[in-house]
Coordinates of C-alpha atoms in Angstrom, one line a residue:
X1 CA -50.3 167.4 -6.0
X2 CA -51.4 164.7 -8.3
X3 CA -48.0 163.0 -8.2
X4 CA -48.1 163.1 -4.4
X5 CA -51.6 161.6 -4.3
X6 CA -50.5 159.0 -6.8
X7 CA -47.6 158.0 -4.5
X8 CA -50.0 157.8 -1.6
X9 CA -52.3 155.6 -3.6
X10 CA -49.5 153.3 -4.5
X11 CA -48.4 153.2 -0.8
X12 CA -51.9 152.2 0.3
X13 CA -52.0 149.5 -2.4
X14 CA -48.6 148.1 -1.1
X15 CA -49.8 147.9 2.5
X16 CA -53.1 146.3 1.3
X17 CA -51.1 143.8 -0.8
X18 CA -48.8 143.0 2.1
X19 CA -51.7 142.2 4.3
X20 CA -53.3 140.1 1.6
X21 CA -50.2 138.0 1.4
X22 CA -50.1 137.6 5.1
X23 CA -53.7 136.3 4.8
X24 CA -52.4 133.3 2.9
X25 CA -50.4 132.1 5.9
X26 CA -53.3 130.2 7.4
X27 CA -53.7 127.8 4.5
X28 CA -50.0 127.3 4.0
X29 CA -49.3 126.8 7.7
X30 CA -52.1 124.3 8.0
X31 CA -50.2 122.1 5.5
X32 CA -47.0 122.4 7.5
X33 CA -48.7 121.5 10.8
X34 CA -50.4 118.5 9.2
X35 CA -46.9 117.5 8.0
X36 CA -45.6 117.3 11.5
X37 CA -43.8 120.6 12.0
X38 CA -44.4 122.5 15.3
X39 CA -45.4 126.1 15.5
X40 CA -42.0 127.0 17.0
X41 CA -40.2 125.3 14.2
X42 CA -42.2 127.0 11.5
X43 CA -41.7 130.4 13.1
X44 CA -38.0 129.9 13.5
X45 CA -37.4 128.5 10.0
X46 CA -39.5 131.2 8.4
X47 CA -37.6 134.0 10.1
X48 CA -34.1 132.5 9.8
X49 CA -34.5 131.4 6.1
X50 CA -35.8 134.9 5.2
X51 CA -33.0 136.6 7.0
X52 CA -30.3 134.4 5.5
X53 CA -31.7 134.8 1.9
X54 CA -32.1 138.5 2.1
X55 CA -28.6 139.1 3.7
X56 CA -27.0 136.8 1.1
X57 CA -28.8 138.6 -1.8
X58 CA -27.9 142.1 -0.6
X59 CA -24.3 141.1 0.1
X60 CA -23.9 140.0 -3.6
X61 CA -26.2 142.4 -5.4
X62 CA -26.3 145.6 -3.3
X63 CA -23.7 145.5 -0.5
X64 CA -24.0 149.2 0.0
X65 CA -27.5 148.7 1.4
X66 CA -26.0 146.8 4.4
X67 CA -24.0 149.8 5.6
X68 CA -25.6 151.4 8.7
X69 CA -24.3 153.8 11.2
X70 CA -23.1 152.3 14.5
X71 CA -25.4 154.6 16.4
X72 CA -28.4 153.1 14.6
X73 CA -27.6 149.5 15.6
X74 CA -29.7 149.8 18.9
X75 CA -32.7 150.9 16.8
X76 CA -32.4 147.8 14.6
X77 CA -31.7 145.5 17.5
X78 CA -34.8 146.8 19.3
X79 CA -36.8 146.5 16.1
X80 CA -35.9 142.8 15.6
X81 CA -36.1 141.8 19.3
X82 CA -39.4 143.5 20.0
X83 CA -41.3 143.3 16.7
X84 CA -40.1 139.9 15.5
X85 CA -38.8 137.7 18.3
X86 CA -40.8 139.0 21.2
X87 CA -44.0 139.3 19.1
X88 CA -43.7 135.7 17.9
X89 CA -42.9 134.4 21.4
X90 CA -45.7 136.4 23.2
X91 CA -48.2 135.3 20.6
X92 CA -47.1 131.6 21.1
X93 CA -47.6 132.0 24.8
X94 CA -51.0 133.5 24.3
X95 CA -52.4 130.6 22.4
X96 CA -51.1 128.3 25.1
X97 CA -53.6 129.8 27.5
X98 CA -56.4 131.1 25.3
X99 CA -58.1 130.1 22.1
X100 CA -56.7 131.1 18.7
X101 CA -59.6 133.4 18.2
X102 CA -59.0 135.2 21.5
X103 CA -55.3 135.5 20.7
X104 CA -56.2 137.1 17.3
X105 CA -58.5 139.6 18.9
X106 CA -55.9 140.7 21.5
X107 CA -53.2 140.9 18.8
X108 CA -55.4 143.2 16.7
X109 CA -55.3 145.8 19.5
X110 CA -52.1 146.7 17.6
X111 CA -53.7 149.6 15.7
X112 CA -54.7 151.3 18.9
X113 CA -51.1 151.1 20.2
X114 CA -49.8 152.4 16.9
X115 CA -52.3 155.3 16.8
X116 CA -51.2 156.5 20.2
X117 CA -47.5 155.9 19.7
X118 CA -47.6 157.6 16.2
X119 CA -49.3 160.6 17.7
X120 CA -46.6 160.8 20.5
X121 CA -43.5 160.0 18.5
X122 CA -44.3 160.8 14.8
X123 CA -46.7 163.7 15.1
X124 CA -49.5 161.9 13.4
X125 CA -52.8 163.5 14.4
X126 CA -55.6 161.4 16.0
X127 CA -58.4 162.6 13.7
X128 CA -62.1 161.8 14.1
X129 CA -61.9 159.7 10.9
X130 CA -59.0 157.7 12.2
X131 CA -60.7 157.0 15.5
X132 CA -63.8 155.9 13.6
X133 CA -61.7 153.6 11.4
X134 CA -60.0 152.2 14.5
X135 CA -63.3 151.5 16.1
X136 CA -64.7 149.7 13.0
X137 CA -61.5 147.8 12.6
X138 CA -61.3 146.4 16.1
X139 CA -65.0 145.6 16.0
X140 CA -64.7 143.9 12.7
X141 CA -61.6 141.8 13.7
X142 CA -63.5 140.7 16.9
X143 CA -66.4 139.5 14.7
X144 CA -64.1 137.8 12.2
X145 CA -62.4 136.0 15.1
X146 CA -65.7 135.0 16.6
X147 CA -65.0 136.8 19.9
X148 CA -68.7 136.9 20.6
X149 CA -68.6 133.2 21.5
X150 CA -68.6 132.8 25.3
X151 CA -65.7 130.2 25.3
X152 CA -63.3 132.4 23.4
X153 CA -61.8 134.3 26.4
X154 CA -62.1 131.4 28.8
X155 CA -58.5 131.1 30.1
X156 CA -56.0 132.5 32.5
X157 CA -55.1 136.1 33.1
X158 CA -51.6 135.5 31.9
X159 CA -53.0 134.7 28.5
X160 CA -54.8 138.1 28.3
X161 CA -51.6 139.9 29.4
X162 CA -49.4 138.1 26.9
X163 CA -52.0 138.7 24.2
X164 CA -52.0 142.4 24.8
X165 CA -48.2 142.2 24.8
X166 CA -48.4 140.6 21.3
X167 CA -50.6 143.4 20.1
X168 CA -48.1 146.0 21.4
X169 CA -45.1 144.3 19.9
X170 CA -46.9 143.7 16.6
X171 CA -47.9 147.4 16.5
X172 CA -44.4 148.6 17.2
X173 CA -43.3 147.1 13.8
X174 CA -44.9 150.2 12.2
X175 CA -43.4 152.6 14.6
X176 CA -39.8 151.2 14.5
X177 CA -40.2 150.9 10.7
X178 CA -41.2 154.6 10.3
X179 CA -38.2 155.8 12.3
X180 CA -35.8 153.5 10.5
X181 CA -37.1 154.5 7.1
X182 CA -36.1 158.1 7.8
X183 CA -32.5 157.1 7.1
X184 CA -32.5 153.8 5.3
X185 CA -34.3 152.1 2.4
X186 CA -36.9 149.3 3.0
X187 CA -34.4 146.4 2.2
X188 CA -31.9 147.7 4.7
X189 CA -34.6 148.0 7.4
X190 CA -36.0 144.5 6.6
X191 CA -32.6 142.9 6.6
X192 CA -31.5 144.1 10.0
X193 CA -34.9 143.6 11.7
X194 CA -35.0 140.0 10.5
X195 CA -31.4 139.4 11.5
X196 CA -31.9 140.7 15.1
X197 CA -35.3 139.0 15.2
X198 CA -34.2 135.6 13.9
X199 CA -31.2 135.3 16.2
X200 CA -33.0 134.7 19.5
X201 CA -35.5 132.4 17.8
X202 CA -32.7 130.2 16.5
X203 CA -31.1 130.3 19.9
X204 CA -34.2 129.0 21.6
X205 CA -35.8 126.8 19.0
X206 CA -33.1 126.2 16.3
X207 CA -32.4 122.6 17.3
X208 CA -36.1 121.7 17.3
X209 CA -36.6 123.4 13.9
X210 CA -33.7 121.5 12.3
X211 CA -35.0 118.2 13.6
X212 CA -38.5 118.9 12.5
X213 CA -37.3 119.8 9.0
X214 CA -35.2 116.6 8.8
X215 CA -38.2 114.6 9.7
X216 CA -40.4 116.4 7.1
X217 CA -38.2 117.5 4.1
X218 CA -41.3 117.7 1.9
X219 CA -42.2 120.9 3.9
X220 CA -39.3 122.8 2.3
X221 CA -41.3 124.2 -0.6
X222 CA -44.0 125.6 1.8
X223 CA -41.3 127.0 4.0
X224 CA -39.7 128.7 1.0
X225 CA -43.1 130.3 0.2
X226 CA -43.3 131.6 3.8
X227 CA -39.8 133.0 3.6
X228 CA -39.9 134.5 0.1
X229 CA -43.5 135.5 -0.3
X230 CA -45.1 136.2 3.1
X231 CA -41.9 137.5 4.7
X232 CA -39.5 139.1 2.2
X233 CA -42.3 140.0 -0.3
X234 CA -45.0 141.1 2.1
X235 CA -42.8 143.0 4.6
X236 CA -40.9 144.6 1.6
X237 CA -44.3 145.8 0.3
X238 CA -45.3 147.0 3.8
X239 CA -42.2 148.9 4.5
X240 CA -42.2 150.5 1.0
X241 CA -45.8 151.6 1.6
X242 CA -44.9 152.9 5.0
X243 CA -42.6 155.4 3.4
X244 CA -45.6 157.4 2.2
X245 CA -48.5 156.2 4.4
X246 CA -49.0 157.2 8.1
X247 CA -48.0 154.4 10.5
X248 CA -51.4 154.4 12.1
X249 CA -53.1 154.1 8.7
X250 CA -50.8 151.3 7.7
X251 CA -51.5 149.4 10.9
X252 CA -55.3 149.8 10.3
X253 CA -55.0 148.7 6.7
X254 CA -53.0 145.6 7.7
X255 CA -56.1 144.2 9.5
X256 CA -57.4 143.1 6.2
X257 CA -55.2 140.0 6.8
X258 CA -57.8 138.1 8.9
X259 CA -60.4 139.0 6.3
X260 CA -58.3 137.4 3.6
X261 CA -57.6 134.4 5.8
X262 CA -61.3 133.9 6.6
X263 CA -62.2 134.1 2.9
X264 CA -59.4 131.6 2.0
X265 CA -60.5 129.3 4.7
X266 CA -64.1 129.4 3.3
X267 CA -63.0 128.9 -0.3
X268 CA -60.1 126.5 0.0
X269 CA -60.5 124.7 3.4
X270 CA -64.3 124.7 3.2
X271 CA -64.7 126.3 6.7
X272 CA -67.9 127.9 7.7
X273 CA -68.4 131.7 7.3
X274 CA -71.1 132.9 9.6
X275 CA -73.2 136.1 9.3
X276 CA -71.3 137.9 12.1
X277 CA -68.0 137.2 10.3
X278 CA -69.4 138.6 7.1
X279 CA -70.4 141.7 9.0
X280 CA -66.9 141.9 10.5
X281 CA -65.4 141.7 7.0
X282 CA -67.6 144.5 5.8
X283 CA -66.6 146.6 8.9
X284 CA -62.9 146.1 8.2
X285 CA -63.3 147.0 4.5
X286 CA -65.4 150.0 5.6
X287 CA -62.6 151.3 7.7
X288 CA -60.2 151.0 4.7
X289 CA -62.7 153.2 2.7
X290 CA -62.7 155.8 5.5
X291 CA -58.9 155.8 5.6
X292 CA -58.8 156.3 1.9
X293 CA -61.1 159.3 2.2
X294 CA -58.9 160.7 5.0
X295 CA -55.8 160.8 2.8
X296 CA -54.2 164.2 2.8
X297 CA -50.5 165.1 3.0
X298 CA -48.0 162.4 2.5
X299 CA -46.4 160.9 5.6
X300 CA -43.2 162.8 5.0
X301 CA -45.0 166.1 5.0
X302 CA -46.8 165.4 8.2
X303 CA -43.4 164.5 9.8
X304 CA -41.8 167.7 8.7
X305 CA -44.6 169.7 10.3
X306 CA -43.9 167.8 13.5
X307 CA -40.2 168.6 13.3
X308 CA -39.2 165.2 12.1
X309 CA -37.2 164.6 8.9
X310 CA -39.1 163.0 6.0
X311 CA -39.0 159.2 5.4
X312 CA -36.5 157.9 2.7
X313 CA -42.4 143.0 7.5
X314 CA -49.2 137.3 12.7
X315 CA -47.0 134.5 13.4
X316 CA -47.5 130.9 12.4
X317 CA -48.2 130.0 16.0
X318 CA -51.9 130.9 15.3
X319 CA -52.0 129.2 11.9
X320 CA -53.8 126.1 13.1
X321 CA -56.9 128.0 11.8
X322 CA -56.8 130.7 9.1
X323 CA -56.1 134.1 10.7
X324 CA -53.7 135.3 13.3
X325 CA -50.6 137.3 12.9
X326 CA -48.2 137.9 10.1

């Protein structure tokens, strides 16, 4: 029992650590935008560099991890296309029509989608504690993103729809990941989700990305940080934690990302931090405390009770201000 609880604690710490790394994206991306790179270029370079590095490393060091069953290719393809490529593109479309703050609020509807999908497909119960944590999280994210300002949602209906789409596709990362982790380790899952996610981004934005990098070669160290730390490192931690943490809990814990981004913006970029934002930060942290108190069986045990075998990575488009999606 103590060993199981220890694994759960480590899993929660991994998810929390992943979200904290995502929170650094705002500061890093700000430097890239100032240097002349477009949001599409940063997104494409981040995903393609991470995919290439991970696939090359696994091919040399652990080639066995790249072996997957032919019947599982559609799962990985859907994983990458929906939760990497479609998520990035939908979020980019959202900020074309709405403010970054509004886009962030709509994206953080993700835990709601995950809670419902996890209940339907993974057998994870919708407990009162989880619903309370979900309410606190969404309210906290709205306050951190300053959704209370009248101008935030001033825009077109299409922006709201694409924003909800970004929340759905972002949330599906946890659901697809949970299913994939039943048969494969986190590195295999991450490698193929990045491969299938980066491919369409390169197809649509690859030429622009290469041209942008050629004009600003000094951006390469920052891009390497995005690929190695906030993609391979953060998503590796998240997927490893997801092995023992419920998908809905992981999605809720990942909302600490805008909190970290807001704090970094305050400390490093000297941006203002208003009282409602501080309250929002406390609400998000409070939801994490509730989730910690709700810990019970490991995710694998919950899956077994539901008849499912046990388990075995806001886009830079929003990084013009700290916050947004991993």
